[in-house]
């Protein structure tokens, strides 16, 4: 499986990092070795001094698809979960300045904690899903799908122009404002609505 992520999908987050609104979606990939499940701890890697959390809703792909039209995209995912797109912000900033790819800033081991997924049918309105992240008990991020620049169906459609989607692939749909650094000993807790979906201790 692969993990496809969209960057810059919420205006307030684009602003906080001093980026510009993209003319089309910005995608990157994390390998399957990035996946961190069952609330396992995240071990702070030695190659970065500035690991940031980014809480994101995650779609689970349920059938193979290529060149999917937006109007058919909703049938290609059947579950929604919550994930953290851990980012080595220091490496990413250096890469951006040098015009180089983001791979090592985004694709490293354990950089994608993901919760168990919920059936899509649990959500009465996919365009109004609230999600949030607490750091040591204090809310640091809150998002709502109504604020996405590219909604779920457009993300799937755009990504599938370039990459065939397969059953079990995960799509990270972008982070709202409030990203920030973690340190050893921190506890991250991710929520969809009022439901605790994900815990991650930094070790
Ligand atoms: Mg992200």
mmCIF file of C-alpha atoms and ligand atoms in Angstrom:
data_model
loop_
_atom_site.group_PDB
_atom_site.id
_atom_site.type_symbol
_atom_site.label_atom_id
_atom_site.label_comp_id
_atom_site.label_asym_id
_atom_site.label_seq_id
_atom_site.Cartn_x
_atom_site.Cartn_y
_atom_site.Cartn_z
ATOM 1 C CA UNK A 1 0.000 0.000 0.000
ATOM 2 C CA UNK A 2 0.969 3.616 -0.315
ATOM 3 C CA UNK A 3 0.122 6.794 1.529
ATOM 4 C CA UNK A 4 -0.731 9.767 -0.666
ATOM 5 C CA UNK A 5 -0.767 13.141 1.037
ATOM 6 C CA UNK A 6 -1.988 16.533 -0.088
ATOM 7 C CA UNK A 7 -0.135 19.616 1.110
ATOM 8 C CA UNK A 8 -1.554 23.122 1.436
ATOM 9 C CA UNK A 9 -5.251 22.283 1.574
ATOM 10 C CA UNK A 10 -6.373 24.770 4.262
ATOM 11 C CA UNK A 11 -5.910 28.540 3.810
ATOM 12 C CA UNK A 12 -5.038 29.233 7.452
ATOM 13 C CA UNK A 13 -2.248 26.622 7.408
ATOM 14 C CA UNK A 14 -0.852 27.950 4.119
ATOM 15 C CA UNK A 15 -0.706 31.380 5.737
ATOM 16 C CA UNK A 16 0.997 30.218 8.945
ATOM 17 C CA UNK A 17 3.872 28.670 6.938
ATOM 18 C CA UNK A 18 4.140 31.686 4.620
ATOM 19 C CA UNK A 19 3.259 29.614 1.537
ATOM 20 C CA UNK A 20 1.125 30.600 -1.445
ATOM 21 C CA UNK A 21 -2.187 28.998 -2.418
ATOM 22 C CA UNK A 22 -1.383 26.365 -5.054
ATOM 23 C CA UNK A 23 -2.962 26.538 -8.522
ATOM 24 C CA UNK A 24 -3.430 22.771 -8.337
ATOM 25 C CA UNK A 25 -3.094 20.253 -5.489
ATOM 26 C CA UNK A 26 0.395 19.570 -4.113
ATOM 27 C CA UNK A 27 0.917 15.837 -3.559
ATOM 28 C CA UNK A 28 3.615 13.764 -1.962
ATOM 29 C CA UNK A 29 3.940 10.128 -0.919
ATOM 30 C CA UNK A 30 4.953 8.356 2.245
ATOM 31 C CA UNK A 31 6.086 4.732 1.897
ATOM 32 C CA UNK A 32 4.332 1.927 3.775
ATOM 33 C CA UNK A 33 7.195 1.935 6.308
ATOM 34 C CA UNK A 34 5.912 5.336 7.505
ATOM 35 C CA UNK A 35 2.756 3.751 8.915
ATOM 36 C CA UNK A 36 2.446 3.741 12.714
ATOM 37 C CA UNK A 37 -0.633 1.962 14.072
ATOM 38 C CA UNK A 38 -2.219 0.764 17.332
ATOM 39 C CA UNK A 39 -1.210 3.938 19.209
ATOM 40 C CA UNK A 40 2.420 2.867 19.203
ATOM 41 C CA UNK A 41 4.918 5.502 20.361
ATOM 42 C CA UNK A 42 6.845 7.703 17.943
ATOM 43 C CA UNK A 43 10.600 7.671 18.444
ATOM 44 C CA UNK A 44 12.135 11.093 17.789
ATOM 45 C CA UNK A 45 14.622 10.597 14.933
ATOM 46 C CA UNK A 46 18.226 11.773 15.175
ATOM 47 C CA UNK A 47 18.239 13.530 11.784
ATOM 48 C CA UNK A 48 15.878 16.345 12.775
ATOM 49 C CA UNK A 49 15.629 18.886 15.576
ATOM 50 C CA UNK A 50 12.193 20.166 14.527
ATOM 51 C CA UNK A 51 9.576 17.441 14.096
ATOM 52 C CA UNK A 52 6.086 18.949 13.695
ATOM 53 C CA UNK A 53 2.641 17.373 14.108
ATOM 54 C CA UNK A 54 -0.006 17.901 11.401
ATOM 55 C CA UNK A 55 -3.373 16.304 12.176
ATOM 56 C CA UNK A 56 -5.335 15.217 9.100
ATOM 57 C CA UNK A 57 -8.390 13.237 8.098
ATOM 58 C CA UNK A 58 -7.450 10.063 6.248
ATOM 59 C CA UNK A 59 -9.433 8.258 3.539
ATOM 60 C CA UNK A 60 -9.074 4.531 2.985
ATOM 61 C CA UNK A 61 -9.330 3.463 -0.647
ATOM 62 C CA UNK A 62 -11.627 0.467 -1.237
ATOM 63 C CA UNK A 63 -11.165 -0.310 -4.936
ATOM 64 C CA UNK A 64 -8.694 0.115 -7.747
ATOM 65 C CA UNK A 65 -9.068 3.328 -9.707
ATOM 66 C CA UNK A 66 -7.324 5.462 -12.323
ATOM 67 C CA UNK A 67 -8.467 8.765 -13.852
ATOM 68 C CA UNK A 68 -11.455 8.863 -11.506
ATOM 69 C CA UNK A 69 -13.980 11.596 -12.248
ATOM 70 C CA UNK A 70 -14.928 13.695 -9.203
ATOM 71 C CA UNK A 71 -18.579 12.636 -9.467
ATOM 72 C CA UNK A 72 -17.574 8.979 -9.055
ATOM 73 C CA UNK A 73 -14.799 9.525 -6.490
ATOM 74 C CA UNK A 74 -16.892 8.917 -3.383
ATOM 75 C CA UNK A 75 -17.338 5.252 -4.316
ATOM 76 C CA UNK A 76 -13.560 4.716 -4.140
ATOM 77 C CA UNK A 77 -13.271 5.198 -0.371
ATOM 78 C CA UNK A 78 -15.471 3.640 2.282
ATOM 79 C CA UNK A 79 -13.721 4.513 5.552
ATOM 80 C CA UNK A 80 -12.376 7.632 7.247
ATOM 81 C CA UNK A 81 -9.737 7.793 9.953
ATOM 82 C CA UNK A 82 -7.407 10.274 11.559
ATOM 83 C CA UNK A 83 -3.677 10.552 11.018
ATOM 84 C CA UNK A 84 -0.677 12.660 11.889
ATOM 85 C CA UNK A 85 1.595 13.756 9.066
ATOM 86 C CA UNK A 86 4.826 14.050 11.060
ATOM 87 C CA UNK A 87 7.112 16.465 9.248
ATOM 88 C CA UNK A 88 10.800 17.231 9.783
ATOM 89 C CA UNK A 89 10.223 20.959 9.363
ATOM 90 C CA UNK A 90 13.934 21.819 9.446
ATOM 91 C CA UNK A 91 14.668 19.419 6.582
ATOM 92 C CA UNK A 92 11.567 20.585 4.702
ATOM 93 C CA UNK A 93 12.589 24.249 5.014
ATOM 94 C CA UNK A 94 16.078 23.467 3.696
ATOM 95 C CA UNK A 95 14.587 21.434 0.824
ATOM 96 C CA UNK A 96 12.132 24.171 -0.111
ATOM 97 C CA UNK A 97 14.877 26.810 -0.164
ATOM 98 C CA UNK A 98 17.031 24.598 -2.371
ATOM 99 C CA UNK A 99 14.121 23.680 -4.652
ATOM 100 C CA UNK A 100 14.547 20.022 -3.719
ATOM 101 C CA UNK A 101 11.891 17.346 -3.041
ATOM 102 C CA UNK A 102 10.311 16.887 0.398
ATOM 103 C CA UNK A 103 10.855 13.144 0.605
ATOM 104 C CA UNK A 104 13.145 12.875 3.624
ATOM 105 C CA UNK A 105 11.169 15.570 5.471
ATOM 106 C CA UNK A 106 7.907 13.633 5.072
ATOM 107 C CA UNK A 107 8.584 9.999 4.227
ATOM 108 C CA UNK A 108 10.677 8.769 7.133
ATOM 109 C CA UNK A 109 9.807 5.738 9.286
ATOM 110 C CA UNK A 110 6.838 6.200 11.677
ATOM 111 C CA UNK A 111 5.927 9.537 10.096
ATOM 112 C CA UNK A 112 2.303 8.464 9.588
ATOM 113 C CA UNK A 113 0.437 7.448 12.755
ATOM 114 C CA UNK A 114 -3.060 6.400 11.657
ATOM 115 C CA UNK A 115 -6.124 5.538 13.744
ATOM 116 C CA UNK A 116 -8.548 2.701 13.078
ATOM 117 C CA UNK A 117 -10.972 3.884 10.402
ATOM 118 C CA UNK A 118 -14.716 4.440 10.729
ATOM 119 C CA UNK A 119 -17.276 3.552 8.054
ATOM 120 C CA UNK A 120 -18.021 6.531 5.833
ATOM 121 C CA UNK A 121 -21.715 5.963 6.501
ATOM 122 C CA UNK A 122 -21.138 7.039 10.127
ATOM 123 C CA UNK A 123 -20.754 10.603 8.871
ATOM 124 C CA UNK A 124 -24.054 12.280 7.980
ATOM 125 C CA UNK A 125 -22.306 15.185 6.199
ATOM 126 C CA UNK A 126 -18.827 14.642 4.723
ATOM 127 C CA UNK A 127 -18.567 18.385 4.067
ATOM 128 C CA UNK A 128 -18.912 19.125 7.774
ATOM 129 C CA UNK A 129 -16.547 16.890 9.736
ATOM 130 C CA UNK A 130 -14.714 18.494 12.649
ATOM 131 C CA UNK A 131 -11.399 17.066 13.801
ATOM 132 C CA UNK A 132 -8.796 18.237 16.269
ATOM 133 C CA UNK A 133 -5.519 17.521 18.009
ATOM 134 C CA UNK A 134 -4.521 17.949 21.647
ATOM 135 C CA UNK A 135 -0.931 18.292 22.790
ATOM 136 C CA UNK A 136 -0.530 17.295 26.438
ATOM 137 C CA UNK A 137 -4.251 17.858 26.947
ATOM 138 C CA UNK A 138 -4.419 21.290 25.280
ATOM 139 C CA UNK A 139 -6.118 21.663 21.904
ATOM 140 C CA UNK A 140 -3.608 22.914 19.337
ATOM 141 C CA UNK A 141 -5.357 22.214 16.026
ATOM 142 C CA UNK A 142 -8.957 22.119 14.887
ATOM 143 C CA UNK A 143 -10.224 21.660 11.349
ATOM 144 C CA UNK A 144 -13.451 21.159 9.486
ATOM 145 C CA UNK A 145 -13.845 19.649 6.035
ATOM 146 C CA UNK A 146 -15.930 22.659 4.966
ATOM 147 C CA UNK A 147 -12.673 24.656 4.976
ATOM 148 C CA UNK A 148 -10.771 22.409 2.559
ATOM 149 C CA UNK A 149 -9.556 23.993 -0.664
ATOM 150 C CA UNK A 150 -9.774 20.628 -2.459
ATOM 151 C CA UNK A 151 -12.553 18.427 -1.025
ATOM 152 C CA UNK A 152 -12.239 14.624 -0.771
ATOM 153 C CA UNK A 153 -13.634 13.877 -4.240
ATOM 154 C CA UNK A 154 -11.319 16.339 -5.959
ATOM 155 C CA UNK A 155 -8.272 15.036 -4.101
ATOM 156 C CA UNK A 156 -9.065 11.490 -5.261
ATOM 157 C CA UNK A 157 -9.739 12.636 -8.792
ATOM 158 C CA UNK A 158 -6.534 14.684 -9.068
ATOM 159 C CA UNK A 159 -4.299 12.053 -7.454
ATOM 160 C CA UNK A 160 -5.666 9.268 -9.641
ATOM 161 C CA UNK A 161 -4.667 11.125 -12.804
ATOM 162 C CA UNK A 162 -1.057 10.435 -11.879
ATOM 163 C CA UNK A 163 -1.123 7.334 -9.680
ATOM 164 C CA UNK A 164 -3.360 4.285 -9.752
ATOM 165 C CA UNK A 165 -5.209 3.986 -6.452
ATOM 166 C CA UNK A 166 -5.402 0.533 -4.945
ATOM 167 C CA UNK A 167 -7.464 -1.058 -2.214
ATOM 168 C CA UNK A 168 -5.917 -0.252 1.161
ATOM 169 C CA UNK A 169 -4.128 2.903 0.047
ATOM 170 C CA UNK A 170 -4.486 5.814 2.456
ATOM 171 C CA UNK A 171 -4.997 9.451 1.524
ATOM 172 C CA UNK A 172 -4.039 12.201 3.974
ATOM 173 C CA UNK A 173 -6.271 15.155 3.157
ATOM 174 C CA UNK A 174 -4.323 18.107 4.549
ATOM 175 C CA UNK A 175 -3.817 19.857 7.850
ATOM 176 C CA UNK A 176 -5.534 22.920 9.316
ATOM 177 C CA UNK A 177 -3.653 25.724 11.108
ATOM 178 C CA UNK A 178 -1.856 25.231 14.391
ATOM 179 C CA UNK A 179 0.988 22.903 13.423
ATOM 180 C CA UNK A 180 3.913 22.928 15.789
ATOM 181 C CA UNK A 181 6.865 21.042 17.232
ATOM 182 C CA UNK A 182 6.871 18.007 19.505
ATOM 183 C CA UNK A 183 9.436 17.020 22.086
ATOM 184 C CA UNK A 184 10.257 13.790 23.877
ATOM 185 C CA UNK A 185 7.621 13.080 26.551
ATOM 186 C CA UNK A 186 4.754 14.786 24.705
ATOM 187 C CA UNK A 187 1.370 13.108 24.233
ATOM 188 C CA UNK A 188 -0.693 13.780 21.105
ATOM 189 C CA UNK A 189 -4.406 12.882 21.044
ATOM 190 C CA UNK A 190 -6.448 13.145 17.866
ATOM 191 C CA UNK A 191 -10.232 13.479 17.729
ATOM 192 C CA UNK A 192 -12.937 13.274 15.104
ATOM 193 C CA UNK A 193 -15.761 15.279 16.598
ATOM 194 C CA UNK A 194 -15.746 14.256 20.278
ATOM 195 C CA UNK A 195 -14.369 10.761 19.615
ATOM 196 C CA UNK A 196 -10.776 10.026 20.627
ATOM 197 C CA UNK A 197 -9.325 8.271 17.573
ATOM 198 C CA UNK A 198 -5.573 8.284 18.075
ATOM 199 C CA UNK A 199 -2.936 8.621 20.775
ATOM 200 C CA UNK A 200 0.765 9.005 20.195
ATOM 201 C CA UNK A 201 3.492 9.404 22.788
ATOM 202 C CA UNK A 202 6.805 10.914 21.711
ATOM 203 C CA UNK A 203 9.754 8.874 22.973
HETATM 204 MG MG1 LIG B 1 0.334 17.477 5.929
#
